[in-house]
PDB file of C-alpha atoms and ligand atoms in Angstrom:
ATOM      1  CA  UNK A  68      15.576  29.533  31.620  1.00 33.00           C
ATOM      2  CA  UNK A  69      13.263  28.307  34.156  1.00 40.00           C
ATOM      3  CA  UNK A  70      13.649  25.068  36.371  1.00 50.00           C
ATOM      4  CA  UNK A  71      17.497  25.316  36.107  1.00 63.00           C
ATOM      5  CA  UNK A  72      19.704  26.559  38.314  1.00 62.00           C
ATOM      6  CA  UNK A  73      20.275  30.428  39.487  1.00 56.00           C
ATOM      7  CA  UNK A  74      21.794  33.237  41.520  1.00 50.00           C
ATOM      8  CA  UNK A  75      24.109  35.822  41.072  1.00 42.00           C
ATOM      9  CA  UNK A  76      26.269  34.413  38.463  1.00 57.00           C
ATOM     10  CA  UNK A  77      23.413  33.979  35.900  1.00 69.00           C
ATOM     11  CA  UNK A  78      21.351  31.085  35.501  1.00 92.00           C
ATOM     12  CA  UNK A  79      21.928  27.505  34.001  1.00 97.00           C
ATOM     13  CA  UNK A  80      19.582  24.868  32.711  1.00 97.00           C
ATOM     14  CA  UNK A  81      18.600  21.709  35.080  1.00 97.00           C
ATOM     15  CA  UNK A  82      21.505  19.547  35.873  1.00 97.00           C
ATOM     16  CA  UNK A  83      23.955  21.859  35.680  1.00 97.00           C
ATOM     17  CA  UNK A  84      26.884  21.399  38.113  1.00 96.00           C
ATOM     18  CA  UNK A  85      27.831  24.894  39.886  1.00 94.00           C
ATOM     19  CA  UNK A  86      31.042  26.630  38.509  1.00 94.00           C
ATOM     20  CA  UNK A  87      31.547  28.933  40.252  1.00 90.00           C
ATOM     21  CA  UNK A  88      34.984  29.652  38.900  1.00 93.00           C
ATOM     22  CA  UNK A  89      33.988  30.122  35.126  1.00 95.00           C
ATOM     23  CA  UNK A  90      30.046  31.104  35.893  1.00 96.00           C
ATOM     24  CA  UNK A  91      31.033  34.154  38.953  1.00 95.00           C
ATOM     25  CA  UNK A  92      34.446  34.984  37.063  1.00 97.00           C
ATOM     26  CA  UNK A  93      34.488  34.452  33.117  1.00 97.00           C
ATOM     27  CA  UNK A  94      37.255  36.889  32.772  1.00 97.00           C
ATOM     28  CA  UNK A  95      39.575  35.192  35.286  1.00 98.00           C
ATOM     29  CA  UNK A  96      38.355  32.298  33.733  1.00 98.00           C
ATOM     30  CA  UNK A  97      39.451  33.038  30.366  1.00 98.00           C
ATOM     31  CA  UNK A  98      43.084  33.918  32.133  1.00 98.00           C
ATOM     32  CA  UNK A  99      43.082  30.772  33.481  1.00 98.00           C
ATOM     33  CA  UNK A 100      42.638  29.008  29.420  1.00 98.00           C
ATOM     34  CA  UNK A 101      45.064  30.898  28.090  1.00 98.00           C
ATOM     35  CA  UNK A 102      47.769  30.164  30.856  1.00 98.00           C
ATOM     36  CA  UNK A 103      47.095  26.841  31.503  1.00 97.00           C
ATOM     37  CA  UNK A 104      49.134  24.671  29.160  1.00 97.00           C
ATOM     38  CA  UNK A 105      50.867  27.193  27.228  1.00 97.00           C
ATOM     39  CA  UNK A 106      52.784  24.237  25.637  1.00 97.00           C
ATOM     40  CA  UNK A 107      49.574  22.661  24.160  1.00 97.00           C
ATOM     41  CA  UNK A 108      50.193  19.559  25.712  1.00 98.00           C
ATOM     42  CA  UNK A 109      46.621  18.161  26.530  1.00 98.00           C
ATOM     43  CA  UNK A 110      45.288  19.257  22.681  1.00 98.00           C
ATOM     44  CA  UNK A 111      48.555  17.476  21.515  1.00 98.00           C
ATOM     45  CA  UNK A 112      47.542  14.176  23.105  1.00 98.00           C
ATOM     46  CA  UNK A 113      43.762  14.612  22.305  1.00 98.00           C
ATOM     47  CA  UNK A 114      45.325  14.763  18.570  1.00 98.00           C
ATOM     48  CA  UNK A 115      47.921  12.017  18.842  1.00 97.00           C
ATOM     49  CA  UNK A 116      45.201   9.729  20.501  1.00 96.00           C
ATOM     50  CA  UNK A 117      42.425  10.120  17.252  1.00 97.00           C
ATOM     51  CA  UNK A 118      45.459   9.652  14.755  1.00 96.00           C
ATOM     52  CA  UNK A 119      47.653  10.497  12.897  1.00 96.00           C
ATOM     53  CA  UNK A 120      45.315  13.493  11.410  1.00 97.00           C
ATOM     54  CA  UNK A 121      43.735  14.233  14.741  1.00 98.00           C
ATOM     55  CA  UNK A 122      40.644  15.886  14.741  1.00 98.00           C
ATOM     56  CA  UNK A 123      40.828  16.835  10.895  1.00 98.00           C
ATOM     57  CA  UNK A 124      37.775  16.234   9.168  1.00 98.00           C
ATOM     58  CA  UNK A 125      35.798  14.984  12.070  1.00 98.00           C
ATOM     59  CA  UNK A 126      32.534  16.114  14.063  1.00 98.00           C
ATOM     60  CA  UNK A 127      33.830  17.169  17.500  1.00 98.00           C
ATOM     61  CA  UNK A 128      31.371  17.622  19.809  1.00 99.00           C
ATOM     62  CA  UNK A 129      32.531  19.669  23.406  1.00 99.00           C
ATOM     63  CA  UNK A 130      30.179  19.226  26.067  1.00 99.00           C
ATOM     64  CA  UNK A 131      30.705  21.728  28.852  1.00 98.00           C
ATOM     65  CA  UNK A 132      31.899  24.317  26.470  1.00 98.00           C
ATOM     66  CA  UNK A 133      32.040  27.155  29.028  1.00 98.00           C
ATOM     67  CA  UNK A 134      32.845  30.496  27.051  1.00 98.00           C
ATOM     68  CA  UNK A 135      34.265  28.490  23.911  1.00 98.00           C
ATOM     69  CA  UNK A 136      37.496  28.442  24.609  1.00 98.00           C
ATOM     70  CA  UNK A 137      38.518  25.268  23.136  1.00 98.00           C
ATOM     71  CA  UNK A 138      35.864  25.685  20.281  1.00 98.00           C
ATOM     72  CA  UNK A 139      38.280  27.702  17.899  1.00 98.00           C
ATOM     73  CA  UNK A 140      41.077  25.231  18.287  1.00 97.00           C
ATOM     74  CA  UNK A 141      39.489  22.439  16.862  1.00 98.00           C
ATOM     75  CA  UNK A 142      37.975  24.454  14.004  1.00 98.00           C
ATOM     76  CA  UNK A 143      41.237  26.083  12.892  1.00 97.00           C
ATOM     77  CA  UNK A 144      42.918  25.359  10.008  1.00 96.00           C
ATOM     78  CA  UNK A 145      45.138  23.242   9.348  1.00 94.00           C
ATOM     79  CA  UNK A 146      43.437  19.379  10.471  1.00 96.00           C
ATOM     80  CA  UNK A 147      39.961  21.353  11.082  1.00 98.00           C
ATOM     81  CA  UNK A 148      37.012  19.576  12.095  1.00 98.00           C
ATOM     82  CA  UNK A 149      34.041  18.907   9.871  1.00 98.00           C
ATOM     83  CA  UNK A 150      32.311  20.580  12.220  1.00 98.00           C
ATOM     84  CA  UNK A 151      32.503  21.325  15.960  1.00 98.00           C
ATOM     85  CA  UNK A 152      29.437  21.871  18.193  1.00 99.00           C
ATOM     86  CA  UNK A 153      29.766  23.125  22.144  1.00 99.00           C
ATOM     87  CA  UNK A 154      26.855  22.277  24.614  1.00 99.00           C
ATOM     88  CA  UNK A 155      26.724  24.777  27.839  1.00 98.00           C
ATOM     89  CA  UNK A 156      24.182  24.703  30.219  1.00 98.00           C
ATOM     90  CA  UNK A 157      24.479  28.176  32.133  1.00 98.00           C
ATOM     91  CA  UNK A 158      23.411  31.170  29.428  1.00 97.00           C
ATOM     92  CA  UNK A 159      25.925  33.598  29.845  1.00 97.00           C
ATOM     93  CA  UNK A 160      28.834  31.209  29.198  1.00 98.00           C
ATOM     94  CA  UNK A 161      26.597  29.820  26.082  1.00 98.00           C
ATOM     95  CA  UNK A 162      26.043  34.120  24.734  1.00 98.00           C
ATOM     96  CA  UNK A 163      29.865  34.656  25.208  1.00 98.00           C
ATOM     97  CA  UNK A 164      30.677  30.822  23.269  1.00 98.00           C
ATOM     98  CA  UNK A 165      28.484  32.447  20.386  1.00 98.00           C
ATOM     99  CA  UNK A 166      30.132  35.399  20.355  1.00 98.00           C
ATOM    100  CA  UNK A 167      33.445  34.032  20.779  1.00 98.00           C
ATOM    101  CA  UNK A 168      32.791  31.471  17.158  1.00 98.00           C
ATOM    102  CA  UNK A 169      30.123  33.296  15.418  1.00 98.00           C
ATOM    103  CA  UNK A 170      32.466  33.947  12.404  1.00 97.00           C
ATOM    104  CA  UNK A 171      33.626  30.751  11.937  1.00 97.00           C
ATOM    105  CA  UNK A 172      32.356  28.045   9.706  1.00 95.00           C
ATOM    106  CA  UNK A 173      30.899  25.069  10.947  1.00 97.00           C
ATOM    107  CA  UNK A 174      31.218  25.940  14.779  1.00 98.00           C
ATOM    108  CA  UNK A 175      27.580  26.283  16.544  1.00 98.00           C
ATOM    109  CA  UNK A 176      26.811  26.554  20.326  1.00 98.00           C
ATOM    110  CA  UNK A 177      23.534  24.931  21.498  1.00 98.00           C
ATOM    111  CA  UNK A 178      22.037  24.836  24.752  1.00 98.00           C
ATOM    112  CA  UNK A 179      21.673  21.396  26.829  1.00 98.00           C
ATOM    113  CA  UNK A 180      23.885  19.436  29.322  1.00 98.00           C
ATOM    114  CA  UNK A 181      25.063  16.517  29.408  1.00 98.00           C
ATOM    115  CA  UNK A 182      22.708  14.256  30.642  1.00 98.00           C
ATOM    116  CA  UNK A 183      20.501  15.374  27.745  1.00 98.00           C
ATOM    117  CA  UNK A 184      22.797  16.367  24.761  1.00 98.00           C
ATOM    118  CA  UNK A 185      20.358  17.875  21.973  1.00 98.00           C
ATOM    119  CA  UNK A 186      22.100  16.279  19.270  1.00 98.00           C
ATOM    120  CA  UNK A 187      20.839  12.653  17.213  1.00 98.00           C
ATOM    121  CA  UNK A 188      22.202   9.266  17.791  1.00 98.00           C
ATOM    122  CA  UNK A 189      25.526   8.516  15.882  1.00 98.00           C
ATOM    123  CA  UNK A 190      26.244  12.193  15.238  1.00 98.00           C
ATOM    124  CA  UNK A 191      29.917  13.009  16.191  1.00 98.00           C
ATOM    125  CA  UNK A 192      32.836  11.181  15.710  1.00 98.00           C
ATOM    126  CA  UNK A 193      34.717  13.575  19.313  1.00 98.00           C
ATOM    127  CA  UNK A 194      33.416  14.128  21.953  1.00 99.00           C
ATOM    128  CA  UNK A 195      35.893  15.999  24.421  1.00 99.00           C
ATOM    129  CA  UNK A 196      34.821  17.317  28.293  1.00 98.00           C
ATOM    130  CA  UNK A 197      37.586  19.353  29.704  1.00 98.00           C
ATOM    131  CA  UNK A 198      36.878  20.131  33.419  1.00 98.00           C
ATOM    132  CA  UNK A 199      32.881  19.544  32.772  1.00 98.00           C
ATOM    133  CA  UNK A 200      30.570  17.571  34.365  1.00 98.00           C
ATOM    134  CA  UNK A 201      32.749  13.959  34.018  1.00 98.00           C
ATOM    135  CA  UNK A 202      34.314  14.156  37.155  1.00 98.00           C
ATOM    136  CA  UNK A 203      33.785  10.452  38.016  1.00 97.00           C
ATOM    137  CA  UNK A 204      30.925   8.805  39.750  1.00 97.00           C
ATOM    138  CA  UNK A 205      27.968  10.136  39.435  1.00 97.00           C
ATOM    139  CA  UNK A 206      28.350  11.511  35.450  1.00 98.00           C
ATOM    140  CA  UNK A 207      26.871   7.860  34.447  1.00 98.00           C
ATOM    141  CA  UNK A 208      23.628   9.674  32.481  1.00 98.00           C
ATOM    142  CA  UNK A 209      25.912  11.640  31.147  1.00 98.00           C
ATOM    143  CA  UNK A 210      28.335   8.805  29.662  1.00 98.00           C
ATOM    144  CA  UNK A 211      24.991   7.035  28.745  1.00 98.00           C
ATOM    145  CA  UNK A 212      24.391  10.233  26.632  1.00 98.00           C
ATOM    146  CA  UNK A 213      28.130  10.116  25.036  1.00 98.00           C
ATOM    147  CA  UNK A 214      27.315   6.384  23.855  1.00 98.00           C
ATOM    148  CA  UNK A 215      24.197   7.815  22.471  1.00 98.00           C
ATOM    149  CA  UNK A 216      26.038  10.270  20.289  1.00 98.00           C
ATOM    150  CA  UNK A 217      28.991   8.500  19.348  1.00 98.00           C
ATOM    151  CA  UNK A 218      29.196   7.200  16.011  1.00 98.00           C
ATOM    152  CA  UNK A 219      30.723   3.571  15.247  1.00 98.00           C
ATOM    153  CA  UNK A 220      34.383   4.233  16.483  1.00 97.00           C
ATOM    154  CA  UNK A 221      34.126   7.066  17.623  1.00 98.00           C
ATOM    155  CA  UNK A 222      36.366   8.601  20.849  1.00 98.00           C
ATOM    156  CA  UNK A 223      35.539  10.394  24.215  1.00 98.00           C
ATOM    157  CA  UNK A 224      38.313  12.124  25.706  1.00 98.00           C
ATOM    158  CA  UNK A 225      37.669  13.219  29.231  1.00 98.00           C
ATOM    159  CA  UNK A 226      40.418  16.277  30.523  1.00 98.00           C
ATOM    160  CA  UNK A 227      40.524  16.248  34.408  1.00 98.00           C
ATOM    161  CA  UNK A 228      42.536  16.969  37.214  1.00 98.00           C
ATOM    162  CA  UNK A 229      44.911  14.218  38.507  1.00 98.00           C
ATOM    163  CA  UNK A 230      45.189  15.196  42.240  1.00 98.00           C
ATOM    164  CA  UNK A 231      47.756  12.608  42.978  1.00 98.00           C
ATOM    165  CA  UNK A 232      50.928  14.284  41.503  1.00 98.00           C
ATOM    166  CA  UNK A 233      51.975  18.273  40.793  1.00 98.00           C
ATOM    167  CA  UNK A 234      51.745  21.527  43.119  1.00 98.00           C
ATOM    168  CA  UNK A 235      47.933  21.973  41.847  1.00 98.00           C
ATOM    169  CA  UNK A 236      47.222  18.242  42.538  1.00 98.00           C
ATOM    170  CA  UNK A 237      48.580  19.013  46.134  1.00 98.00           C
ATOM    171  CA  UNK A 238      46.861  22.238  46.730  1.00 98.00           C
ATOM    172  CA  UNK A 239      43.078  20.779  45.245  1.00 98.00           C
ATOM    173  CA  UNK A 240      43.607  17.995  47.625  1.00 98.00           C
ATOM    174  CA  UNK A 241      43.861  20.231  50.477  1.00 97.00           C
ATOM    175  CA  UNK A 242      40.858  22.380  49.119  1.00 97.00           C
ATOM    176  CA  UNK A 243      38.911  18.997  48.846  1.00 96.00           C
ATOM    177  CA  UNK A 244      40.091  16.544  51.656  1.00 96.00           C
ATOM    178  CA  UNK A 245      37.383  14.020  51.136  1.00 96.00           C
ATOM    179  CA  UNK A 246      38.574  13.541  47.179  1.00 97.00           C
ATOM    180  CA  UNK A 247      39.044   9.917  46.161  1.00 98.00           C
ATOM    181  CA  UNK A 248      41.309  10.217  43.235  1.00 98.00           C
ATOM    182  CA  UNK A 249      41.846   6.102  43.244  1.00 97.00           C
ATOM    183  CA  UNK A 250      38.559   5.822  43.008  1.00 98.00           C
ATOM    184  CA  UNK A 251      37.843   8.340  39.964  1.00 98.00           C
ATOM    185  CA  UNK A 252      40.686   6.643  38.442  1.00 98.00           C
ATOM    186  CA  UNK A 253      38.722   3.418  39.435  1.00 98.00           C
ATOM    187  CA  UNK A 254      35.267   4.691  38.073  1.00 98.00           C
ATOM    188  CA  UNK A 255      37.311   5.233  34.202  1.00 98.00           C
ATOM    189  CA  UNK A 256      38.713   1.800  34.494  1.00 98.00           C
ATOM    190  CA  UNK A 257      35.514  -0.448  35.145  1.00 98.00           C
ATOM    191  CA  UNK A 258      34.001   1.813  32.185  1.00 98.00           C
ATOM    192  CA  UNK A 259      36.781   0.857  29.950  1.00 98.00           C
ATOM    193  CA  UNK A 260      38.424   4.471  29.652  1.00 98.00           C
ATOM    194  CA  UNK A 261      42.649   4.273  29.504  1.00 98.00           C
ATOM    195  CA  UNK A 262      44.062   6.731  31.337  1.00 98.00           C
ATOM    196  CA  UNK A 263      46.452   8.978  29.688  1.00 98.00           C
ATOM    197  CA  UNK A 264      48.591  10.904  32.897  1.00 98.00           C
ATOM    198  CA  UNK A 265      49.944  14.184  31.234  1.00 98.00           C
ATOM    199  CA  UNK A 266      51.796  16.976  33.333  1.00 98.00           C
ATOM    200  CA  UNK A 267      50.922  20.799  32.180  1.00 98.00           C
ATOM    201  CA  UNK A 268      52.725  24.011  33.267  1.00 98.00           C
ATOM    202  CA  UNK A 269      50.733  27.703  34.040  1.00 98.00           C
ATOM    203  CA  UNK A 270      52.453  30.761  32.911  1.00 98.00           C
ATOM    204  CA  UNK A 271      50.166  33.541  34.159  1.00 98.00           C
ATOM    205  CA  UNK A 272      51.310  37.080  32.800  1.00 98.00           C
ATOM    206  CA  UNK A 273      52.229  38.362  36.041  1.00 98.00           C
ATOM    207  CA  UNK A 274      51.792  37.712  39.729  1.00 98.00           C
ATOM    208  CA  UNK A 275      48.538  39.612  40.190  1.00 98.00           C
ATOM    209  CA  UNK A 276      46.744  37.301  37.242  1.00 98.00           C
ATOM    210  CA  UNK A 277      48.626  34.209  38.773  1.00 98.00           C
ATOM    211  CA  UNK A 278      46.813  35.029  42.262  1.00 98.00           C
ATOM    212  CA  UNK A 279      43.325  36.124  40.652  1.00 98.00           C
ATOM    213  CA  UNK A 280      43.216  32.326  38.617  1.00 98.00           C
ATOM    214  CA  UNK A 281      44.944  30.289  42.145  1.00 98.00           C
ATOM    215  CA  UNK A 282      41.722  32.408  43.753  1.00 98.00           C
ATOM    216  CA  UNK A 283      38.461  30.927  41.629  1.00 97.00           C
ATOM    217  CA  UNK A 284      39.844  27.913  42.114  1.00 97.00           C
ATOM    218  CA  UNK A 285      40.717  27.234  45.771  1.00 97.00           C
ATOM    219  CA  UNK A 286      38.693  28.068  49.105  1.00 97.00           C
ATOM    220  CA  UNK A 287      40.171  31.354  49.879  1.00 97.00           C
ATOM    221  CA  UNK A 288      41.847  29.759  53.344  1.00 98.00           C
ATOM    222  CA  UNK A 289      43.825  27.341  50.893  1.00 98.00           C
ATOM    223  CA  UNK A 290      44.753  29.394  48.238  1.00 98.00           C
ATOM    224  CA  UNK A 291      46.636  31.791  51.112  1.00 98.00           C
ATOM    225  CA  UNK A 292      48.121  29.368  52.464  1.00 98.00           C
ATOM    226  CA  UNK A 293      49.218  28.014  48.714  1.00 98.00           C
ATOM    227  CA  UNK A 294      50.062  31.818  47.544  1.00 98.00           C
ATOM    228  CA  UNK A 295      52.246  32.216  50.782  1.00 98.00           C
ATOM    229  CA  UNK A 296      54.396  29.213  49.788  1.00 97.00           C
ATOM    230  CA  UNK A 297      54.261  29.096  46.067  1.00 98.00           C
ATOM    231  CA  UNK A 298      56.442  32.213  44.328  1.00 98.00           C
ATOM    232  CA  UNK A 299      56.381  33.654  40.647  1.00 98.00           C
ATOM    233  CA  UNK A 300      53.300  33.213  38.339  1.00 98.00           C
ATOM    234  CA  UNK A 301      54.267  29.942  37.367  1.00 98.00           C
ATOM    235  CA  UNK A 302      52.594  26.197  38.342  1.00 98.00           C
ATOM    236  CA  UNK A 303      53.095  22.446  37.701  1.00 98.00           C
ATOM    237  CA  UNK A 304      49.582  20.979  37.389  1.00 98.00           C
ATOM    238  CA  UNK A 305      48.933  17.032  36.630  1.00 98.00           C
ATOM    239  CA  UNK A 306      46.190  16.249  34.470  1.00 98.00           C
ATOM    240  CA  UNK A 307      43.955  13.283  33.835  1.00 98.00           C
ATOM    241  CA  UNK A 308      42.896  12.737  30.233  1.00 98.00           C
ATOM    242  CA  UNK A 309      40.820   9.442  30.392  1.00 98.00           C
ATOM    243  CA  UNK A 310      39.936   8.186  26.788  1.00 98.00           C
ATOM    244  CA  UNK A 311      37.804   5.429  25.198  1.00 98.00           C
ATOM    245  CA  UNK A 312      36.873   4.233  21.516  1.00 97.00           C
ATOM    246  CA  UNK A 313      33.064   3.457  20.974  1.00 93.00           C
TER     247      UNK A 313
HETATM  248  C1  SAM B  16      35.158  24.700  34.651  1.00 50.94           C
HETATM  249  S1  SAM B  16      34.115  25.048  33.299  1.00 50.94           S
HETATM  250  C2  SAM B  16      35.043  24.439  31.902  1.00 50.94           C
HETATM  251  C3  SAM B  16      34.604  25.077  30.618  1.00 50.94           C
HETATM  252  C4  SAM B  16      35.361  24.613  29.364  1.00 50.94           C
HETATM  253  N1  SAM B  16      35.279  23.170  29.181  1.00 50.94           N
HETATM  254  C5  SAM B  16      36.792  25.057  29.390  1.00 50.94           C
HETATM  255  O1  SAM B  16      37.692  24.201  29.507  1.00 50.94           O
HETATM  256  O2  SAM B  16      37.020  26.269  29.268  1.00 50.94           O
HETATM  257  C6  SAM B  16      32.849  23.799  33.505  1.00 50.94           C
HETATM  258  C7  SAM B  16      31.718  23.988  32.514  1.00 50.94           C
HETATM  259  O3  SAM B  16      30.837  22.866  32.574  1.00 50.94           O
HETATM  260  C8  SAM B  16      29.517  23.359  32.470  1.00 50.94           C
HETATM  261  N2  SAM B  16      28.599  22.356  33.037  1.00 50.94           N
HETATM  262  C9  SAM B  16      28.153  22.263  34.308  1.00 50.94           C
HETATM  263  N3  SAM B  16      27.289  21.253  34.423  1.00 50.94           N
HETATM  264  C10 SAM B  16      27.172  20.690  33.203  1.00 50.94           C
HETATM  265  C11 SAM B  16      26.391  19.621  32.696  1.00 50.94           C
HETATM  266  N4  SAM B  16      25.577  18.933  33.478  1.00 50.94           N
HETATM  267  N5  SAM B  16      26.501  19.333  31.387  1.00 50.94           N
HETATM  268  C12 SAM B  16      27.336  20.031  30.590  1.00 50.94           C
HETATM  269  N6  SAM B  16      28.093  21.056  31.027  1.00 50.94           N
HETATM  270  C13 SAM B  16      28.013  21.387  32.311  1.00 50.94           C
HETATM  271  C14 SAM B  16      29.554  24.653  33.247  1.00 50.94           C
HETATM  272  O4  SAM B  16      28.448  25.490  32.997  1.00 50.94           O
HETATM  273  C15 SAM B  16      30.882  25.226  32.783  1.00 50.94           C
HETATM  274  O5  SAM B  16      30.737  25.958  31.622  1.00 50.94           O
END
């Protein structure tokens, strides 16, 4: 992949914003998925929100796929999607997204971003980006791209962090002072996304996991500090999930 972005954690196509969490440490990563929100709550409301049979029988796009993670969710039986299609920018995440759904029906990876989804016009009736690219301003090509996509009444569901409330909120301020969460929360607004606030829990398996997944996703100054106050392998983290019909 040439004219894209590279170093030691692989390489990703043009565009790409650096993850360092999920492109350095997939495997912490992939800790981090399966004990954030061991409730289901954020899937729950992305269901609720589309109906009363969710995602069942629809073409769910997820842009910023990572490894998959989400991918097998919205394929499973029962409510399946029609179909389900992840777009990933950085090529190792994309090989282990394959991997991770090449035995299921009707899931396929593709390569892209979101400023230039490689999909037609009117083609999904989903599209969900959880912790990808939408962070607020500056992800208007990329919402210019979701309109593109979006069939007649279609949704977009956004899943972010809400730093105003929880221990994580707290602790990513710190990491990023100069964050203006009334102004991402202003950005949705204007573009006529409603803001759904949810409130998740982590349940790590044990401390050691809890530190390694607190670790890819602080500066390592605040995550000691956080670690030093914050006991057990368990977390209250406030999420964001911004939503909007077409
Ligand atoms: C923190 S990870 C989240 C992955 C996945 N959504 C999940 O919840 O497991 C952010 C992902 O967004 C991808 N990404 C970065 N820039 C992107 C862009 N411009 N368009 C689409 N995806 C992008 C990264 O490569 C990475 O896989």
């Amino acid at each position: 992949m040439g004219d894209g972005v590279s170093g030691a954690a692989g390489e990703a196509l043009a565009g790409a914003v650096p993850s360092p969490n999920t492109w350095a440490t997939p495997d912490v990563y992939e800790q981090e998925n399966l004990g954030a929100d061991p409730d289901g709550v954020v899937d729950a409301a992305v269901r609720d929100l589309l109906g009363p049979t969710g995602w069942a029988g629809l073409r769910v796009l997820d842009v910023g796929c990572g490894a998959g993670f989400h991918l097998p969710r919205f394929a499973a039986p029962p409510g399946a999607a029609a179909t389900v299609t992840g777009v990933e920018p950085h090529a190792g995440l994309l090989e282990r997204a394959r991997r991770r759904t090449q035995d299921l029906a009707g899931v396929r990876v593709l390569a892209g971003t979101a400023q230039a989804l490689p999909l037609p016009d009117a083609s999904v009736d989903v599209v969900h980006a959880r912790w990808a690219y939408f962070f607020g301003p500056g992800c208007e090509p990329g919402l210019a791209e979701v309109e593109r996509v979006l069939a007649p009444g279609g949704t977009a569901v956004v899943v972010d962090h809400d730093a105003t409330r929880s221990t994580f909120g707290a602790w990513f301020r710190r990491g990023l002072p100069r964050y203006d969460a009334a102004a991402v929360e202003r950005f949705w607004a204007r573009r006529g996304f409603t803001r759904l606030p949810l409130l998740v829990r982590w349940s790590l398996p044990d401390r050691a996991a809890f530190e390694a997944v607190v670790r890819i996703e602080l500066p390592p100054a605040v995550a000691d500090a956080a670690l030093a106050e914050h006991p057990g392998a368990e977390l209250d983290h406030a999420v964001n999930l911004f939503w909007r019909r077409a």
